[in-house]
PDB file of C-alpha atoms in Angstrom:
ATOM      1  CA  MET M   1     195.573 118.265 138.797  1.00  0.00           C
ATOM      2  CA  MET M   2     192.287 116.372 138.556  1.00  0.00           C
ATOM      3  CA  PRO M   3     189.550 117.388 140.972  1.00  0.00           C
ATOM      4  CA  ASN M   4     188.652 114.706 143.455  1.00  0.00           C
ATOM      5  CA  PRO M   5     185.418 112.809 142.764  1.00  0.00           C
ATOM      6  CA  ASP M   6     183.454 114.523 145.531  1.00  0.00           C
ATOM      7  CA  ARG M   7     184.372 117.950 144.182  1.00  0.00           C
ATOM      8  CA  ARG M   8     183.371 116.843 140.696  1.00  0.00           C
ATOM      9  CA  MET M   9     180.020 115.575 142.001  1.00  0.00           C
ATOM     10  CA  LEU M  10     179.406 118.782 143.935  1.00  0.00           C
ATOM     11  CA  GLY M  11     180.377 120.986 140.990  1.00  0.00           C
ATOM     12  CA  ILE M  12     178.077 119.143 138.613  1.00  0.00           C
ATOM     13  CA  ALA M  13     175.238 119.098 141.172  1.00  0.00           C
ATOM     14  CA  CYS M  14     175.546 122.840 141.793  1.00  0.00           C
ATOM     15  CA  GLY M  15     175.753 123.577 138.069  1.00  0.00           C
ATOM     16  CA  ILE M  16     172.639 121.520 137.306  1.00  0.00           C
ATOM     17  CA  THR M  17     170.726 123.101 140.191  1.00  0.00           C
ATOM     18  CA  VAL M  18     171.607 126.623 138.991  1.00  0.00           C
ATOM     19  CA  ILE M  19     170.749 125.887 135.344  1.00  0.00           C
ATOM     20  CA  ASP M  20     167.500 124.193 136.387  1.00  0.00           C
ATOM     21  CA  GLN M  21     166.384 127.022 138.652  1.00  0.00           C
ATOM     22  CA  LEU M  22     167.426 129.692 136.134  1.00  0.00           C
ATOM     23  CA  SER M  23     165.432 127.977 133.372  1.00  0.00           C
ATOM     24  CA  LYS M  24     162.387 127.759 135.663  1.00  0.00           C
ATOM     25  CA  PHE M  25     162.806 131.426 136.618  1.00  0.00           C
ATOM     26  CA  LEU M  26     162.635 132.282 132.909  1.00  0.00           C
ATOM     27  CA  VAL M  27     159.489 130.178 132.520  1.00  0.00           C
ATOM     28  CA  LEU M  28     157.891 131.946 135.485  1.00  0.00           C
ATOM     29  CA  SER M  29     158.931 135.318 134.024  1.00  0.00           C
ATOM     30  CA  TYR M  30     157.668 134.788 130.472  1.00  0.00           C
ATOM     31  CA  LEU M  31     154.833 132.259 130.640  1.00  0.00           C
ATOM     32  CA  GLY M  32     151.732 132.418 132.799  1.00  0.00           C
ATOM     33  CA  PHE M  33     150.605 129.212 134.474  1.00  0.00           C
ATOM     34  CA  ALA M  34     149.258 126.754 131.850  1.00  0.00           C
ATOM     35  CA  ASP M  35     150.448 129.028 129.004  1.00  0.00           C
ATOM     36  CA  GLU M  36     152.228 127.579 125.975  1.00  0.00           C
ATOM     37  CA  LYS M  37     154.660 128.970 123.400  1.00  0.00           C
ATOM     38  CA  VAL M  38     154.958 126.912 120.215  1.00  0.00           C
ATOM     39  CA  ILE M  39     158.554 126.729 119.014  1.00  0.00           C
ATOM     40  CA  VAL M  40     158.276 124.104 116.242  1.00  0.00           C
ATOM     41  CA  PRO M  41     154.619 123.679 115.200  1.00  0.00           C
ATOM     42  CA  GLY M  42     153.440 120.092 115.523  1.00  0.00           C
ATOM     43  CA  PHE M  43     156.573 119.026 117.426  1.00  0.00           C
ATOM     44  CA  PHE M  44     157.891 121.212 120.292  1.00  0.00           C
ATOM     45  CA  LYS M  45     156.691 123.948 122.614  1.00  0.00           C
ATOM     46  CA  PHE M  46     157.499 125.541 125.922  1.00  0.00           C
ATOM     47  CA  VAL M  47     154.740 125.191 128.476  1.00  0.00           C
ATOM     48  CA  HIS M  48     154.258 126.208 132.085  1.00  0.00           C
ATOM     49  CA  TRP M  49     152.745 123.225 133.830  1.00  0.00           C
ATOM     50  CA  GLY M  50     152.876 122.146 137.462  1.00  0.00           C
ATOM     51  CA  ASN M  51     153.337 118.556 138.588  1.00  0.00           C
ATOM     52  CA  THR M  52     152.533 117.551 142.175  1.00  0.00           C
ATOM     53  CA  GLY M  53     153.398 113.929 141.353  1.00  0.00           C
ATOM     54  CA  ALA M  54     156.479 112.038 140.241  1.00  0.00           C
ATOM     55  CA  ALA M  55     157.395 111.070 136.665  1.00  0.00           C
ATOM     56  CA  TRP M  56     154.368 110.991 134.365  1.00  0.00           C
ATOM     57  CA  SER M  57     152.344 112.458 137.269  1.00  0.00           C
ATOM     58  CA  ILE M  58     152.477 109.179 139.193  1.00  0.00           C
ATOM     59  CA  LEU M  59     151.311 109.830 142.778  1.00  0.00           C
ATOM     60  CA  ARG M  60     149.780 113.155 141.726  1.00  0.00           C
ATOM     61  CA  GLY M  61     148.773 115.297 144.682  1.00  0.00           C
ATOM     62  CA  ASN M  62     151.458 113.899 146.990  1.00  0.00           C
ATOM     63  CA  ASN M  63     153.916 116.780 146.788  1.00  0.00           C
ATOM     64  CA  GLU M  64     154.943 116.691 150.464  1.00  0.00           C
ATOM     65  CA  LEU M  65     155.425 112.908 150.497  1.00  0.00           C
ATOM     66  CA  LEU M  66     157.495 113.090 147.314  1.00  0.00           C
ATOM     67  CA  SER M  67     159.613 115.882 148.839  1.00  0.00           C
ATOM     68  CA  ILE M  68     160.413 113.653 151.812  1.00  0.00           C
ATOM     69  CA  ILE M  69     161.124 110.624 149.613  1.00  0.00           C
ATOM     70  CA  SER M  70     163.385 112.747 147.385  1.00  0.00           C
ATOM     71  CA  LEU M  71     165.359 114.083 150.343  1.00  0.00           C
ATOM     72  CA  LEU M  72     165.746 110.581 151.805  1.00  0.00           C
ATOM     73  CA  ALA M  73     166.889 109.254 148.411  1.00  0.00           C
ATOM     74  CA  LEU M  74     169.373 112.126 148.124  1.00  0.00           C
ATOM     75  CA  MET M  75     170.768 111.418 151.599  1.00  0.00           C
ATOM     76  CA  GLY M  76     171.064 107.703 150.821  1.00  0.00           C
ATOM     77  CA  LEU M  77     172.831 108.371 147.524  1.00  0.00           C
ATOM     78  CA  VAL M  78     175.271 110.755 149.199  1.00  0.00           C
ATOM     79  CA  ILE M  79     175.999 108.312 152.039  1.00  0.00           C
ATOM     80  CA  TRP M  80     176.425 105.273 149.769  1.00  0.00           C
ATOM     81  CA  ARG M  81     177.927 107.066 146.746  1.00  0.00           C
ATOM     82  CA  ARG M  82     181.033 104.844 146.773  1.00  0.00           C
ATOM     83  CA  HIS M  83     178.829 101.820 146.059  1.00  0.00           C
ATOM     84  CA  PHE M  84     177.883 103.519 142.769  1.00  0.00           C
ATOM     85  CA  ASP M  85     181.528 103.917 141.743  1.00  0.00           C
ATOM     86  CA  GLY M  86     181.446 107.570 142.709  1.00  0.00           C
ATOM     87  CA  ASN M  87     185.247 107.510 142.705  1.00  0.00           C
ATOM     88  CA  THR M  88     185.323 107.141 138.892  1.00  0.00           C
ATOM     89  CA  VAL M  89     184.767 110.014 136.454  1.00  0.00           C
ATOM     90  CA  LEU M  90     181.633 108.381 135.016  1.00  0.00           C
ATOM     91  CA  GLY M  91     180.261 107.588 138.478  1.00  0.00           C
ATOM     92  CA  ALA M  92     180.968 111.078 139.813  1.00  0.00           C
ATOM     93  CA  CYS M  93     179.301 112.653 136.778  1.00  0.00           C
ATOM     94  CA  GLY M  94     176.266 110.382 137.047  1.00  0.00           C
ATOM     95  CA  LEU M  95     175.851 111.039 140.758  1.00  0.00           C
ATOM     96  CA  GLY M  96     176.414 114.783 140.315  1.00  0.00           C
ATOM     97  CA  LEU M  97     173.638 114.884 137.707  1.00  0.00           C
ATOM     98  CA  LEU M  98     171.346 112.903 140.020  1.00  0.00           C
ATOM     99  CA  PHE M  99     172.102 115.121 143.022  1.00  0.00           C
ATOM    100  CA  GLY M 100     171.542 118.343 141.064  1.00  0.00           C
ATOM    101  CA  GLY M 101     168.313 117.084 139.510  1.00  0.00           C
ATOM    102  CA  ILE M 102     166.897 115.948 142.831  1.00  0.00           C
ATOM    103  CA  VAL M 103     167.793 119.249 144.514  1.00  0.00           C
ATOM    104  CA  GLY M 104     166.285 121.281 141.650  1.00  0.00           C
ATOM    105  CA  ASN M 105     162.955 119.494 141.856  1.00  0.00           C
ATOM    106  CA  VAL M 106     162.884 119.539 145.679  1.00  0.00           C
ATOM    107  CA  ILE M 107     163.382 123.321 145.591  1.00  0.00           C
ATOM    108  CA  ASP M 108     160.297 123.549 143.348  1.00  0.00           C
ATOM    109  CA  ARG M 109     158.260 121.304 145.621  1.00  0.00           C
ATOM    110  CA  ILE M 110     159.109 123.434 148.659  1.00  0.00           C
ATOM    111  CA  VAL M 111     158.875 126.903 147.061  1.00  0.00           C
ATOM    112  CA  HIS M 112     156.094 126.428 144.469  1.00  0.00           C
ATOM    113  CA  LYS M 113     154.278 123.394 145.948  1.00  0.00           C
ATOM    114  CA  HIS M 114     154.769 121.572 142.617  1.00  0.00           C
ATOM    115  CA  VAL M 115     157.533 120.850 140.118  1.00  0.00           C
ATOM    116  CA  ILE M 116     157.639 123.275 137.192  1.00  0.00           C
ATOM    117  CA  ASP M 117     157.703 121.372 133.887  1.00  0.00           C
ATOM    118  CA  PHE M 118     158.197 123.296 130.652  1.00  0.00           C
ATOM    119  CA  ILE M 119     159.761 121.205 127.868  1.00  0.00           C
ATOM    120  CA  TYR M 120     157.077 119.495 125.795  1.00  0.00           C
ATOM    121  CA  PHE M 121     157.504 117.364 122.654  1.00  0.00           C
ATOM    122  CA  TYR M 122     154.411 116.282 120.754  1.00  0.00           C
ATOM    123  CA  VAL M 123     153.012 115.316 117.369  1.00  0.00           C
ATOM    124  CA  GLN M 124     149.805 116.462 115.773  1.00  0.00           C
ATOM    125  CA  THR M 125     147.636 113.639 114.420  1.00  0.00           C
ATOM    126  CA  ARG M 126     145.696 113.996 111.168  1.00  0.00           C
ATOM    127  CA  SER M 127     142.569 114.635 113.195  1.00  0.00           C
ATOM    128  CA  GLY M 128     144.333 117.566 114.869  1.00  0.00           C
ATOM    129  CA  ARG M 129     144.678 115.818 118.210  1.00  0.00           C
ATOM    130  CA  GLU M 130     147.936 116.357 120.068  1.00  0.00           C
ATOM    131  CA  VAL M 131     149.878 113.320 121.310  1.00  0.00           C
ATOM    132  CA  GLY M 132     152.855 114.202 123.469  1.00  0.00           C
ATOM    133  CA  PHE M 133     155.566 112.981 125.742  1.00  0.00           C
ATOM    134  CA  PRO M 134     154.994 114.203 129.315  1.00  0.00           C
ATOM    135  CA  ALA M 135     156.445 117.668 129.914  1.00  0.00           C
ATOM    136  CA  PHE M 136     159.740 117.742 131.778  1.00  0.00           C
ATOM    137  CA  ASN M 137     162.504 120.117 132.898  1.00  0.00           C
ATOM    138  CA  VAL M 138     166.289 120.383 133.214  1.00  0.00           C
ATOM    139  CA  ALA M 139     166.307 118.567 136.581  1.00  0.00           C
ATOM    140  CA  ASP M 140     164.316 115.656 135.136  1.00  0.00           C
ATOM    141  CA  SER M 141     166.767 115.420 132.235  1.00  0.00           C
ATOM    142  CA  ALA M 142     169.754 115.442 134.602  1.00  0.00           C
ATOM    143  CA  ILE M 143     168.205 112.675 136.701  1.00  0.00           C
ATOM    144  CA  CYS M 144     167.560 110.495 133.640  1.00  0.00           C
ATOM    145  CA  ILE M 145     171.046 111.060 132.222  1.00  0.00           C
ATOM    146  CA  GLY M 146     172.621 110.421 135.648  1.00  0.00           C
ATOM    147  CA  VAL M 147     170.743 107.139 136.049  1.00  0.00           C
ATOM    148  CA  GLY M 148     171.730 106.193 132.488  1.00  0.00           C
ATOM    149  CA  LEU M 149     175.415 106.836 133.222  1.00  0.00           C
ATOM    150  CA  LEU M 150     175.232 104.717 136.373  1.00  0.00           C
ATOM    151  CA  PHE M 151     173.605 101.890 134.378  1.00  0.00           C
ATOM    152  CA  VAL M 152     176.387 102.091 131.783  1.00  0.00           C
ATOM    153  CA  LEU M 153     178.978 102.021 134.554  1.00  0.00           C
ATOM    154  CA  SER M 154     177.269  99.055 136.192  1.00  0.00           C
ATOM    155  CA  PHE M 155     177.099  97.232 132.856  1.00  0.00           C
ATOM    156  CA  GLN M 156     180.781  97.927 132.157  1.00  0.00           C
ATOM    157  CA  ARG M 157     181.795  96.697 135.587  1.00  0.00           C
ATOM    158  CA  GLU M 158     179.657  93.575 135.253  1.00  0.00           C
ATOM    159  CA  HIS M 159     181.170  92.677 131.877  1.00  0.00           C
ATOM    160  CA  ALA M 160     184.747  93.649 132.631  1.00  0.00           C
ATOM    161  CA  ALA M 161     187.384  90.996 132.325  1.00  0.00           C
ATOM    162  CA  PRO M 162     188.275  89.466 135.688  1.00  0.00           C
ATOM    163  CA  PRO M 163     191.461  90.876 137.177  1.00  0.00           C
ATOM    164  CA  PRO M 164     194.546  88.861 136.275  1.00  0.00           C
ATOM    165  CA  GLN M 165     195.539  86.312 138.859  1.00  0.00           C
ATOM    166  CA  PRO M 166     199.126  86.436 140.095  1.00  0.00           C
ATOM    167  CA  GLU M 167     201.208  83.640 138.689  1.00  0.00           C
ATOM    168  CA  THR M 168     202.408  81.180 141.221  1.00  0.00           C
ATOM    169  CA  GLU M 169     205.628  79.299 140.840  1.00  0.00           C
ATOM    170  CA  PRO M 170     205.520  75.544 141.279  1.00  0.00           C
ATOM    171  CA  LYS M 171     206.684  74.470 144.704  1.00  0.00           C
ATOM    172  CA  ALA M 172     209.984  72.679 144.867  1.00  0.00           C
ATOM    173  CA  GLU M 173     209.664  69.295 146.536  1.00  0.00           C
TER     174      GLU M 173
END
């Protein structure tokens, strides 16, 4: 028996929230604030950075405002989930990832007063300067993947063949 879409969404959201918070607990346990642990020199390291803004630190210093916006977005997504094809497997998975990611980051904003970011990819230039992608976390990844799945679903729906029209028999005169 297949779980209903709402159960699937909830299961995925809870799983993402737990994995996100567990990973952040490990960061808090093993890395001091602003510490770094190089995993692959010149490419990848774990960091312990705080972000009071949104993606790429946009709106930095607006933690409370972003908490409110996130909660409103979460409520809107839950209320209007059927408009995002939440009744399909792909839609339920995408929304579940979004819900879990939003909840994970909101927990950080409330408890720590910033989002804990710890995954950092970078390259070392010849001059020794580091150029990196902004640090992120499990919740951020879930949000991006969830949005990506919803875009794929939207694209599929938009390019789907129109439903077949019922054949009508010619009227006898």
